[in-house]
Structures are given as C-alpha cells and as structure tokens.
PDB file of C-alpha atoms and ligand atoms in Angstrom:
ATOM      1  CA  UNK A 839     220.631 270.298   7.190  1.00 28.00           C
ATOM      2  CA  UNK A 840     223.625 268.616   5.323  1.00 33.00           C
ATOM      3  CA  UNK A 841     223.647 268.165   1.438  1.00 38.00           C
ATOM      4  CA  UNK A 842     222.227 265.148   1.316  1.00 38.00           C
ATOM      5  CA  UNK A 843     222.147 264.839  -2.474  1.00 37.00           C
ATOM      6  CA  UNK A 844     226.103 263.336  -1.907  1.00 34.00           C
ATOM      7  CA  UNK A 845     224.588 260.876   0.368  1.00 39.00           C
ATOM      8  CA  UNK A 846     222.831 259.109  -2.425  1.00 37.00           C
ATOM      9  CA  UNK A 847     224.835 257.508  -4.860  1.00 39.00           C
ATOM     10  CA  UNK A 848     224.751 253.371  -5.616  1.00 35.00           C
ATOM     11  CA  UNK A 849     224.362 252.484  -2.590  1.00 41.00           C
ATOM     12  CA  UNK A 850     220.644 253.923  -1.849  1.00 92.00           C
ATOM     13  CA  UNK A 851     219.080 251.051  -3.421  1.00 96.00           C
ATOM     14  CA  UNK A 852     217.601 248.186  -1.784  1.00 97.00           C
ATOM     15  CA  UNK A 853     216.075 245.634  -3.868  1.00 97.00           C
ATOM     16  CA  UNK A 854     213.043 243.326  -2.396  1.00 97.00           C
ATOM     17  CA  UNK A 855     213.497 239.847  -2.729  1.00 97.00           C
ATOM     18  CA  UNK A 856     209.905 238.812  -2.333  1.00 94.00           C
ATOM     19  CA  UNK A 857     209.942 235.117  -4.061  1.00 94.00           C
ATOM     20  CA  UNK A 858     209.562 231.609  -2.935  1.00 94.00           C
ATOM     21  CA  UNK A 859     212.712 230.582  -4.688  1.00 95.00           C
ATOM     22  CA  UNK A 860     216.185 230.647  -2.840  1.00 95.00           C
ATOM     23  CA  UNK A 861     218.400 230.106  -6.214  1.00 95.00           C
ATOM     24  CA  UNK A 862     216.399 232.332  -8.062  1.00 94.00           C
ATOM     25  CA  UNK A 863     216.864 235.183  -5.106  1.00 95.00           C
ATOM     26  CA  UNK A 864     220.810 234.324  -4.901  1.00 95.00           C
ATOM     27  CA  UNK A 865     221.045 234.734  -8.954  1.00 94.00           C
ATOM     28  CA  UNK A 866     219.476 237.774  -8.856  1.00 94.00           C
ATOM     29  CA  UNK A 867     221.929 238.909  -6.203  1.00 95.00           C
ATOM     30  CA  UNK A 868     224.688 237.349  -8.518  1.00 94.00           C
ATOM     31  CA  UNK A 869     223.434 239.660 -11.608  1.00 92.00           C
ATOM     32  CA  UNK A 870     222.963 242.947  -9.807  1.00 92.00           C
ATOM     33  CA  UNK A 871     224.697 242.586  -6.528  1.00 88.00           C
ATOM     34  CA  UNK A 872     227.569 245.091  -7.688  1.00 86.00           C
ATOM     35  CA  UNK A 873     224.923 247.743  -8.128  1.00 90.00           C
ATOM     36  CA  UNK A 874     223.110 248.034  -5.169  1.00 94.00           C
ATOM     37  CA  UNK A 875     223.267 248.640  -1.525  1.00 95.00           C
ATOM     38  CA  UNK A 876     221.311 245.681  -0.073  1.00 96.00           C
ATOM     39  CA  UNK A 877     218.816 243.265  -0.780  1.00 97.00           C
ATOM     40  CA  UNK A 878     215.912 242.663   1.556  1.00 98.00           C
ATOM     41  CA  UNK A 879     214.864 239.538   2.608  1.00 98.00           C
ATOM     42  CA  UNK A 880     211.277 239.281   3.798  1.00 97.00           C
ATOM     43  CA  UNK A 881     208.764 236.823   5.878  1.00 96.00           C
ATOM     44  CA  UNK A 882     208.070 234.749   2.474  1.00 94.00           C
ATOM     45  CA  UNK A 883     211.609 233.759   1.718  1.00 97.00           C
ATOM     46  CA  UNK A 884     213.192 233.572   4.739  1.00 97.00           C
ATOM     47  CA  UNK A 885     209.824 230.871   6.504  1.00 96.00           C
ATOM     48  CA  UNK A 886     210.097 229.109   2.811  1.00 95.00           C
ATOM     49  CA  UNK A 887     213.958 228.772   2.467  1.00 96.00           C
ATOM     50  CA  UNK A 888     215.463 229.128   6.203  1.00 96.00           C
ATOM     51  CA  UNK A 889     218.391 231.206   6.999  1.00 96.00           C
ATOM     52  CA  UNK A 890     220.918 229.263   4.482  1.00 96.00           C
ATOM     53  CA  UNK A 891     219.167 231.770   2.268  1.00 97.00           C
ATOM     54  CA  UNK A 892     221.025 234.620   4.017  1.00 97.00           C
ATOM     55  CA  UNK A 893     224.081 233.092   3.053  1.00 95.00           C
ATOM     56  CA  UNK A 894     223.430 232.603  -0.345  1.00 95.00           C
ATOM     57  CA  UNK A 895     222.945 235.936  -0.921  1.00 96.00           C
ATOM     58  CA  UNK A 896     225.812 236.925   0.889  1.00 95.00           C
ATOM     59  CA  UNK A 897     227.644 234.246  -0.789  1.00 92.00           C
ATOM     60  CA  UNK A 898     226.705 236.110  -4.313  1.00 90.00           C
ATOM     61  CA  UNK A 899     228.072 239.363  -2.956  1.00 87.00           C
ATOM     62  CA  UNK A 900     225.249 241.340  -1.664  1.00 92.00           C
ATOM     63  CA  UNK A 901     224.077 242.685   1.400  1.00 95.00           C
ATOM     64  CA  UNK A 902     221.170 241.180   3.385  1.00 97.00           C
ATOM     65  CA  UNK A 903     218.174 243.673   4.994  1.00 98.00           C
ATOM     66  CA  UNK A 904     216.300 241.296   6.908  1.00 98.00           C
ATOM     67  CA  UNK A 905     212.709 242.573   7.190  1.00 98.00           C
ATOM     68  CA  UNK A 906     211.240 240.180   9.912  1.00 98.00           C
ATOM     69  CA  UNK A 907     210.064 243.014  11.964  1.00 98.00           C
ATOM     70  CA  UNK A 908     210.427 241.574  15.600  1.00 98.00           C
ATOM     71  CA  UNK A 909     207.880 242.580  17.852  1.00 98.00           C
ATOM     72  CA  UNK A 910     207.894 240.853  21.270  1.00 98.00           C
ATOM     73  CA  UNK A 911     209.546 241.008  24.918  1.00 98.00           C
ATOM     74  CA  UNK A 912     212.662 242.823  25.336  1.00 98.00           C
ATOM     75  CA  UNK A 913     214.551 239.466  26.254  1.00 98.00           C
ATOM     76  CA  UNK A 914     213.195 237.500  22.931  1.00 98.00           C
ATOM     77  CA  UNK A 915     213.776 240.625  20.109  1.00 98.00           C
ATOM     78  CA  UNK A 916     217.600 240.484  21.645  1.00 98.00           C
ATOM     79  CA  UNK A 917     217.804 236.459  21.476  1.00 98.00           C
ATOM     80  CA  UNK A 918     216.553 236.892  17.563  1.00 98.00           C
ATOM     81  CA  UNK A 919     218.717 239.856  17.244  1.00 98.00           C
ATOM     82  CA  UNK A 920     221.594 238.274  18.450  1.00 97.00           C
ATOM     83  CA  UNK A 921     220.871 234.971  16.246  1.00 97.00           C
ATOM     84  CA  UNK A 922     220.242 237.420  12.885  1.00 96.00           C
ATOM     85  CA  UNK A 923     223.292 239.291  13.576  1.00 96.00           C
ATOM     86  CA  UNK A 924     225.538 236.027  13.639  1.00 96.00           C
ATOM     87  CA  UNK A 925     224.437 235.586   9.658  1.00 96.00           C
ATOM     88  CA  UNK A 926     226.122 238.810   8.787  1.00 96.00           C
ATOM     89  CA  UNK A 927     222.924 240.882   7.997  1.00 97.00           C
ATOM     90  CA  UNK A 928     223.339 244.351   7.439  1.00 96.00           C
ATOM     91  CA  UNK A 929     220.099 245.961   8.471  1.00 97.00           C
ATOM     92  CA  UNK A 930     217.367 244.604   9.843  1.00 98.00           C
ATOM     93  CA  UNK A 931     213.223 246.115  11.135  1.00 98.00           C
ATOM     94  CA  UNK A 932     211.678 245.904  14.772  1.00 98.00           C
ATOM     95  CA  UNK A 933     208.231 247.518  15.514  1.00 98.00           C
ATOM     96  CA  UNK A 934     208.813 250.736  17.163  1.00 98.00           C
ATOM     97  CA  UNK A 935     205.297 249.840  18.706  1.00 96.00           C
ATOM     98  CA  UNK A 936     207.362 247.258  20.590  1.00 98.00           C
ATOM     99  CA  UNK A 937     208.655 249.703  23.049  1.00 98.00           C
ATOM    100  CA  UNK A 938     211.608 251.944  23.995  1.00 98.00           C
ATOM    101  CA  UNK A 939     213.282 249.047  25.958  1.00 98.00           C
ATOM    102  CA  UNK A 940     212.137 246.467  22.971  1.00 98.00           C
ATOM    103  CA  UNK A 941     214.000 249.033  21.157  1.00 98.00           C
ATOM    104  CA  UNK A 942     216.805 249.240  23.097  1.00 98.00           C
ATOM    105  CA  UNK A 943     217.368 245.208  23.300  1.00 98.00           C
ATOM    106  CA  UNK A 944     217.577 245.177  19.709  1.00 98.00           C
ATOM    107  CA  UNK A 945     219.899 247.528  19.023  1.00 98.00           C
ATOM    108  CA  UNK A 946     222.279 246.139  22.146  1.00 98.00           C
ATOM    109  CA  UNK A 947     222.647 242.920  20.482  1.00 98.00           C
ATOM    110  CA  UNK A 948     222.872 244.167  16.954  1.00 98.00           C
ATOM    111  CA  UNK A 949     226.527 244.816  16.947  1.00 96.00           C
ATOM    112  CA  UNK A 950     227.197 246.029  13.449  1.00 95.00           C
ATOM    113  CA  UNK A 951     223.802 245.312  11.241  1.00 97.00           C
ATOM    114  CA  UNK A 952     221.430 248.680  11.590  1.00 97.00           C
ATOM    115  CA  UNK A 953     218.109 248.801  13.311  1.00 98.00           C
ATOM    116  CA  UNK A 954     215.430 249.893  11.646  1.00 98.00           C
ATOM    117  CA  UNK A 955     212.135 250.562  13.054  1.00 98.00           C
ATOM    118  CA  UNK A 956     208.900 250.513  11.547  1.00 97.00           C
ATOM    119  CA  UNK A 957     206.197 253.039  12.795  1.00 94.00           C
ATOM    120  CA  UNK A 958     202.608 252.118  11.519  1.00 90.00           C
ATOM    121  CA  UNK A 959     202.669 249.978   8.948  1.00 88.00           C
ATOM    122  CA  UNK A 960     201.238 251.927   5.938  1.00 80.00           C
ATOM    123  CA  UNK A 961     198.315 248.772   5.189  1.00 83.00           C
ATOM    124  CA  UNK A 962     196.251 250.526   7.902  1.00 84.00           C
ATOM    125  CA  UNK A 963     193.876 253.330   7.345  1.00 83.00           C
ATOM    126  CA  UNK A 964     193.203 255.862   9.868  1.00 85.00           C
ATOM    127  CA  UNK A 965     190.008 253.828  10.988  1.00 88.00           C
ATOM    128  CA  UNK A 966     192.537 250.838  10.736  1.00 89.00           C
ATOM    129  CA  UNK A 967     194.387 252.989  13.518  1.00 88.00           C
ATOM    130  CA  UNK A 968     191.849 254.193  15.566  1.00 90.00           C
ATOM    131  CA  UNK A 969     190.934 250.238  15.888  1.00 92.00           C
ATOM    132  CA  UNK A 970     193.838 249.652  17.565  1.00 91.00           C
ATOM    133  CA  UNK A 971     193.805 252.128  20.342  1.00 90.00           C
ATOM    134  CA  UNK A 972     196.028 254.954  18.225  1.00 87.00           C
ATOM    135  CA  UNK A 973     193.807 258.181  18.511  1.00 83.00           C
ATOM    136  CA  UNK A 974     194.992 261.446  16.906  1.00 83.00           C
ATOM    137  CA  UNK A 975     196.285 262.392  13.557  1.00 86.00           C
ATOM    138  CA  UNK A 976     198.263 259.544  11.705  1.00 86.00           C
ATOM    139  CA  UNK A 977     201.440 261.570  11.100  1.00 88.00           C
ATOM    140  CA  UNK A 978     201.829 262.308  14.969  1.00 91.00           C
ATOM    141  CA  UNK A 979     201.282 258.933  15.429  1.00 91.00           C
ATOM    142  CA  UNK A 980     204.084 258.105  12.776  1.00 93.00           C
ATOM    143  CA  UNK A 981     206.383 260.942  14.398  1.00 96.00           C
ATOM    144  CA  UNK A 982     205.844 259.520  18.107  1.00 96.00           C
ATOM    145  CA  UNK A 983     206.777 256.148  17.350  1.00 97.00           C
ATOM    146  CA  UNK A 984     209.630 257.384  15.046  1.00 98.00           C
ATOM    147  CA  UNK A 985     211.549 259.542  17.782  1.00 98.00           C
ATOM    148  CA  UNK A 986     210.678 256.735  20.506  1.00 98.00           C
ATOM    149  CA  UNK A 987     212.429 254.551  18.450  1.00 98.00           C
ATOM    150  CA  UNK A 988     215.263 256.620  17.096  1.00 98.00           C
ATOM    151  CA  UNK A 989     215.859 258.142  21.072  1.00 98.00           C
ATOM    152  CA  UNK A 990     216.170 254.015  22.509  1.00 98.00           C
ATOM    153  CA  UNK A 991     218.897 253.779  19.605  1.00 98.00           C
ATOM    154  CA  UNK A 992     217.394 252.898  16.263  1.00 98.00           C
ATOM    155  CA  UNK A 993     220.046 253.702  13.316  1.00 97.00           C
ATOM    156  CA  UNK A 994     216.623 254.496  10.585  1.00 97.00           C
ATOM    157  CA  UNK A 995     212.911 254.369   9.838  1.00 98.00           C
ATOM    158  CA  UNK A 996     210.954 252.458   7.492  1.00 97.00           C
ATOM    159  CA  UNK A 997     208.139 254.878   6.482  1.00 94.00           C
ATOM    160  CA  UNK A 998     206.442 255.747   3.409  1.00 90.00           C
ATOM    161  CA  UNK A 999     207.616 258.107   0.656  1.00 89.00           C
ATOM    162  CA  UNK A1000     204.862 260.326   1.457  1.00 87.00           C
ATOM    163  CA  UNK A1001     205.862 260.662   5.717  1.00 91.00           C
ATOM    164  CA  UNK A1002     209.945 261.074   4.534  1.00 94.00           C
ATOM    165  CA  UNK A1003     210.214 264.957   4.264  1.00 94.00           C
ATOM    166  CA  UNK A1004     208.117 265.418   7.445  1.00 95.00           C
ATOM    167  CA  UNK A1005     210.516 262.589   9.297  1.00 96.00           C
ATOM    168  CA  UNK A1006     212.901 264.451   7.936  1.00 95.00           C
ATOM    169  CA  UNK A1007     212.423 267.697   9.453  1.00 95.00           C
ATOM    170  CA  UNK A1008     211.495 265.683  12.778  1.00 97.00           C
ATOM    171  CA  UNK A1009     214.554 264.155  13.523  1.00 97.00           C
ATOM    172  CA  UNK A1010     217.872 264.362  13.547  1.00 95.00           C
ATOM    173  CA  UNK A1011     220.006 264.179  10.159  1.00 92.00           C
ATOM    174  CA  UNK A1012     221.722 261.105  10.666  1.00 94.00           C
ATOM    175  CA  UNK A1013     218.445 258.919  11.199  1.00 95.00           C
ATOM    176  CA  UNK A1014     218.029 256.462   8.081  1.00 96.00           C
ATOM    177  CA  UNK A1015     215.110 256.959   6.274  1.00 96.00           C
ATOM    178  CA  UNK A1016     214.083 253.850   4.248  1.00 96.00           C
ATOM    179  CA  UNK A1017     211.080 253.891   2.185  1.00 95.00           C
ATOM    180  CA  UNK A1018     209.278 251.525  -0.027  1.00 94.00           C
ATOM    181  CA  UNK A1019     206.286 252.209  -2.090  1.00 91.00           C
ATOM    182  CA  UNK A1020     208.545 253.399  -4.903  1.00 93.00           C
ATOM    183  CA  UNK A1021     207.675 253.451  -8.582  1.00 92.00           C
ATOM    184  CA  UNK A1022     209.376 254.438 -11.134  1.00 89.00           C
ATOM    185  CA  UNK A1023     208.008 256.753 -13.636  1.00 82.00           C
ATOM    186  CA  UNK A1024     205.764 254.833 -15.810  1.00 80.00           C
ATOM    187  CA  UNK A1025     205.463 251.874 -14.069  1.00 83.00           C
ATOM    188  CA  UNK A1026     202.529 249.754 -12.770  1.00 83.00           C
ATOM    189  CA  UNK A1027     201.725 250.924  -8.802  1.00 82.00           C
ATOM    190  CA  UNK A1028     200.887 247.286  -8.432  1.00 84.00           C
ATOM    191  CA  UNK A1029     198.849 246.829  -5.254  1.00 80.00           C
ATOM    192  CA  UNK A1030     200.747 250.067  -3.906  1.00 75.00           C
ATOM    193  CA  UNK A1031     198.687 253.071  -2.983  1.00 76.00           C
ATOM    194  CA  UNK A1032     200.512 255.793  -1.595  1.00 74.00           C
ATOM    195  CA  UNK A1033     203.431 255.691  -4.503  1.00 84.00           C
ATOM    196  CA  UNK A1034     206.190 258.413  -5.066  1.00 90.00           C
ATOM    197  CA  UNK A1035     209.161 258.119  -8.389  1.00 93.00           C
ATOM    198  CA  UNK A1036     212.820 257.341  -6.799  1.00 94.00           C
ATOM    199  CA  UNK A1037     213.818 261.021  -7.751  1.00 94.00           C
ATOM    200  CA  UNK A1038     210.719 262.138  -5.512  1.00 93.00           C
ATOM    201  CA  UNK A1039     211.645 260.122  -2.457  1.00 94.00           C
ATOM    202  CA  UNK A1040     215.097 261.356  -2.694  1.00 93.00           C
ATOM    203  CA  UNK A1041     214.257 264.722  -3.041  1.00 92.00           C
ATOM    204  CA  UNK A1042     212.176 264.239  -0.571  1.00 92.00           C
ATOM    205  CA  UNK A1043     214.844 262.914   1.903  1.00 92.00           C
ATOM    206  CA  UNK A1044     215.003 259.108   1.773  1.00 94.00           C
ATOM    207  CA  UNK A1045     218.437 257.284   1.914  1.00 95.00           C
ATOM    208  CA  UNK A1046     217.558 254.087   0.982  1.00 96.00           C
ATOM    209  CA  UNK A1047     214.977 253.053  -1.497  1.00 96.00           C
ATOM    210  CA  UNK A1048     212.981 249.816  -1.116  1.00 96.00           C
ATOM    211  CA  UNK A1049     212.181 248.453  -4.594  1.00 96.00           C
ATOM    212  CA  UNK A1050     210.572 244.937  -5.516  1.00 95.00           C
ATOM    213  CA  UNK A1051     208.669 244.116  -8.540  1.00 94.00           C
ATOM    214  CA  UNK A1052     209.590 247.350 -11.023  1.00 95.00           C
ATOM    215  CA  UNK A1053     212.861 245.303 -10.650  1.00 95.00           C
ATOM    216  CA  UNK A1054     211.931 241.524 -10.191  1.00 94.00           C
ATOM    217  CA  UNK A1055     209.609 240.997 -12.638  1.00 93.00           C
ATOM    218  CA  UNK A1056     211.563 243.593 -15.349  1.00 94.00           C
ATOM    219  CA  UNK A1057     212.084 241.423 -18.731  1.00 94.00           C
ATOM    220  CA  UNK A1058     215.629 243.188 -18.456  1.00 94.00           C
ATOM    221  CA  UNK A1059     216.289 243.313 -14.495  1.00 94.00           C
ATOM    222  CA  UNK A1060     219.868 244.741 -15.113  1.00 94.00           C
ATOM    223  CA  UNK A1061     218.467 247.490 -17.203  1.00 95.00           C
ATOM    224  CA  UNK A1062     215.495 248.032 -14.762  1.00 95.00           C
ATOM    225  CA  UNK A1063     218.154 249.120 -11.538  1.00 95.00           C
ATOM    226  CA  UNK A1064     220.294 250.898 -14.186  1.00 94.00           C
ATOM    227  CA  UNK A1065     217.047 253.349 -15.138  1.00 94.00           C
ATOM    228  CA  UNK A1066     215.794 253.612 -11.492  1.00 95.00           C
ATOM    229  CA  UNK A1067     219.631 254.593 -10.015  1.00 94.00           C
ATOM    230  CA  UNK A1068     219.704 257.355 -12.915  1.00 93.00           C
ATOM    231  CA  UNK A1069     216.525 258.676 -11.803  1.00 93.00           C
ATOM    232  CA  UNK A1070     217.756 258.982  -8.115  1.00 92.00           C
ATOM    233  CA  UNK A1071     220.854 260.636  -9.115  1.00 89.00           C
ATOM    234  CA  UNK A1072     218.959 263.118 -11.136  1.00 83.00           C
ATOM    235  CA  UNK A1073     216.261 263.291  -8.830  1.00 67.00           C
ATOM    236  CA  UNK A1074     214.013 265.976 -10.832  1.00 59.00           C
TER     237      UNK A1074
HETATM  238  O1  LIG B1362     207.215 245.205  -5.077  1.00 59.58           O
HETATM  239  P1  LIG B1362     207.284 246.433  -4.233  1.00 59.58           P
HETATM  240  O2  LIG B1362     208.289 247.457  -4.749  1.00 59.58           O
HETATM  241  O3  LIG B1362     205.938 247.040  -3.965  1.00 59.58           O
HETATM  242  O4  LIG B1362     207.887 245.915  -2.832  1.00 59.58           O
HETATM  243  C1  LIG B1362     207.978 246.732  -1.678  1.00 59.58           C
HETATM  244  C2  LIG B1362     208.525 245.942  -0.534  1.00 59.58           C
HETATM  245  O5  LIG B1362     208.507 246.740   0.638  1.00 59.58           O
HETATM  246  C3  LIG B1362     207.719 244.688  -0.188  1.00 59.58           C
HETATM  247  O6  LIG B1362     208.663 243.728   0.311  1.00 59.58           O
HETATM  248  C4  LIG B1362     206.801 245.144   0.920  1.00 59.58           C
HETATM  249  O7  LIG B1362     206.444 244.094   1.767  1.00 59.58           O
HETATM  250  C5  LIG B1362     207.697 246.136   1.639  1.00 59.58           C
HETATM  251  N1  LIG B1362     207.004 247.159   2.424  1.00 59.58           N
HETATM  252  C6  LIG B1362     206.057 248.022   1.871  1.00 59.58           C
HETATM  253  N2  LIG B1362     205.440 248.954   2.666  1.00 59.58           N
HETATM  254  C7  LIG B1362     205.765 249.064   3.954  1.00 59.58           C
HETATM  255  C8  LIG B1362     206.725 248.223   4.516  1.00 59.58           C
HETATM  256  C9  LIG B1362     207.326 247.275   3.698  1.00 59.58           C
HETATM  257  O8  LIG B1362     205.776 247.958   0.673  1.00 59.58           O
HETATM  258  N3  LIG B1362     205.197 249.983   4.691  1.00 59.58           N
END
C-alpha cells in the first residue's frame, strides 16, 4: 500500500452544488474555486439550468463532477458520455449495476474526464436490497459491483465513508475512492445517516471528499472549506 497521506492535499475536495440557482452555483465556484478539486454538479441543477451551467462553472475556474449517474444500454451511456465529455467535465458517475459492457462504453468515450461508478446507492437498506433481487451481505454486494466496475475500466468508486477502508483493501491502489456523507466535526448530519469527519474518511482511505451543505449553507463558506481541508490534512 502506498502513503497515501501525500495523495491528499487541496485537491481532495469536492464541493456539492445542490441548488436551483446557476449564478449562485458559478459565484460560489468564483469564491472558492482556487481551493478545491472539483465541484459536483447533480440531477437538480443540471434538469433546472441545462448544460450552459457546466460552463459557467468552468468559466469561474473550477472543475465540473457531473453526477448524472447513467444507467442504460451500452450504446446510449456512450452517446451521453461522449456529449458530457465535449463540456470539459472532469469526472463523472455510471451505475456499476449497469453492466461490465455499460461500463466499458462509458469509459471508451470518456476520453479524459474519470469514470466513476456507483455501487448501491447508500438510500437503500438491506431489505431495500433484498427487494431488488440483491441477496447476500450488503458489503459483498458493494465489493462485487465495485471490482465489476473497476475490471471494465472505471478510474473510482462512489461509496460511503463507512465501505472506503474495506474498498480499499479490495482493490487495487490506484482506484478512486470518492465518498460523500461527510461531516465535519460538529456539524449538523442533516438528513445523512451513515456520517464519518473528513479526517476519518481520509484515514480511512478516501481521495476525494464529497461535501454539500457544511459548505453551502456556511454563513462564512470560505472559512467553512478552509476548516474542513485542515481537518483532512491532519486527519486525527
Ligand atoms: O449536503 P451533503 O454534504 O449531504 O451532500 C452530499 C452530496 O453527495 C449530495 O449531492 C448527495 O446527493 C450526494 N450523494 C450522497 N450519497 C451517495 C451518493 C451521492 O450523499 N451515496
């Protein structure tokens, strides 16, 4: 295993931009786009604003994760793949779920911007699960999807602070490990359940850190990424 604490500096911070209001998501880019690695871009603003958000942001100097998680036929992911990657995204999430060759599709026409899959999203309970056909323990389920994904050439995961160090151990060391469900110490978990502090996640082997409201609703957003970087570069 590589020292990974020298992978996370800055840039391990990805900020969720989950508002209705494209000028209000490019200023915030504008204010803290020097200080952080990406900003994701999710169902709500990109169906209320259109892809000229993209720009916008891009425009103000950040980096776009778009988090439309495609899930369809092999053909249509690449068509949406191929029209996502001609906005200069830098990362964007499929449904592992979708298949090896769905996979595969995506990551063919992604030239540059990473593909990250998403296993099970972390909404469903294990009842939730079983529902759906998945039988078995939930972290084998997580782990399945995860190496189906990574082996049909998906650059990361999106999984839960609580699945990273066990992803971790279950695949290789360059597979990105992106994980929401971050809150910094002393913060409200919001509608958040299964919650770990941005030193945790790190310690626990996340690259990237997905954090919304701790930073969009701050009084002080600027302050807000300041405190959480510090607390991944201490990470105790
Ligand atoms: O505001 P908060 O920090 O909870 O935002 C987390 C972001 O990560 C939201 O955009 C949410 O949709 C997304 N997300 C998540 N859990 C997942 C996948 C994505 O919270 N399993």
């Amino acid at each position: 295993m590589p020292d990974r604490e020298c992978d996370i500096v800055a840039g391990g911070l990805m900020v969720a931009l989950d508002m209705d209001d494209p000028g209000e998501a490019a200023g915030l880019a504008q204010e803290i786009g020097g200080k952080v690695a990406a900003f994701k871009v999710g169902s709500q603003l990109f169906c209320g604003s259109g892809p000229g958000v993209v720009r916008r942001i891009r425009e103000a100097g950040g980096q776009v994760f778009l988090d439309l998680k495609f899930h369809d036929i092999p053909n249509t992911v690449k068509k949406a793949a191929e029209a996502v990657k001609e906005l200069g995204i830098s990362f964007f999430t499929v449904h592992a779920s979708g298949g090896a060759r769905m996979v595969a599709a995506a990551k063919e026409a992604a030239g540059e911007a990473k593909v990250l899959a998403v296993t099970l999203l972390t909404s469903l309970d294990k009842k939730n699960i079983e529902d759906i056909g998945f039988g078995g323990e939930v972290k084998e389920q997580v782990v399945r999807l995860a190496r189906l994904a990574r082996n049909a050439g998906a650059d990361g995961i999106v999984c839960s602070p609580l699945e990273v160090a066990h992803l971790r151990k279950a695949l290789d060391d360059q597979c990105l490990l992106v994980t929401p469900g971050i809150r910094p110490a002393g913060t409200s978990s919001d509608d958040q359940a299964r919650i770990a502090t941005p030193a945790q996640a790190v310690r626990e082997g996340a690259d990237y850190l997905v954090v919304g409201r701790p930073i969009v609703q701050a009084e002080d957003r600027v302050l807000a990424v300041e405190r959480i970087l510090e607390e991944m570069r201490g990470h105790n």
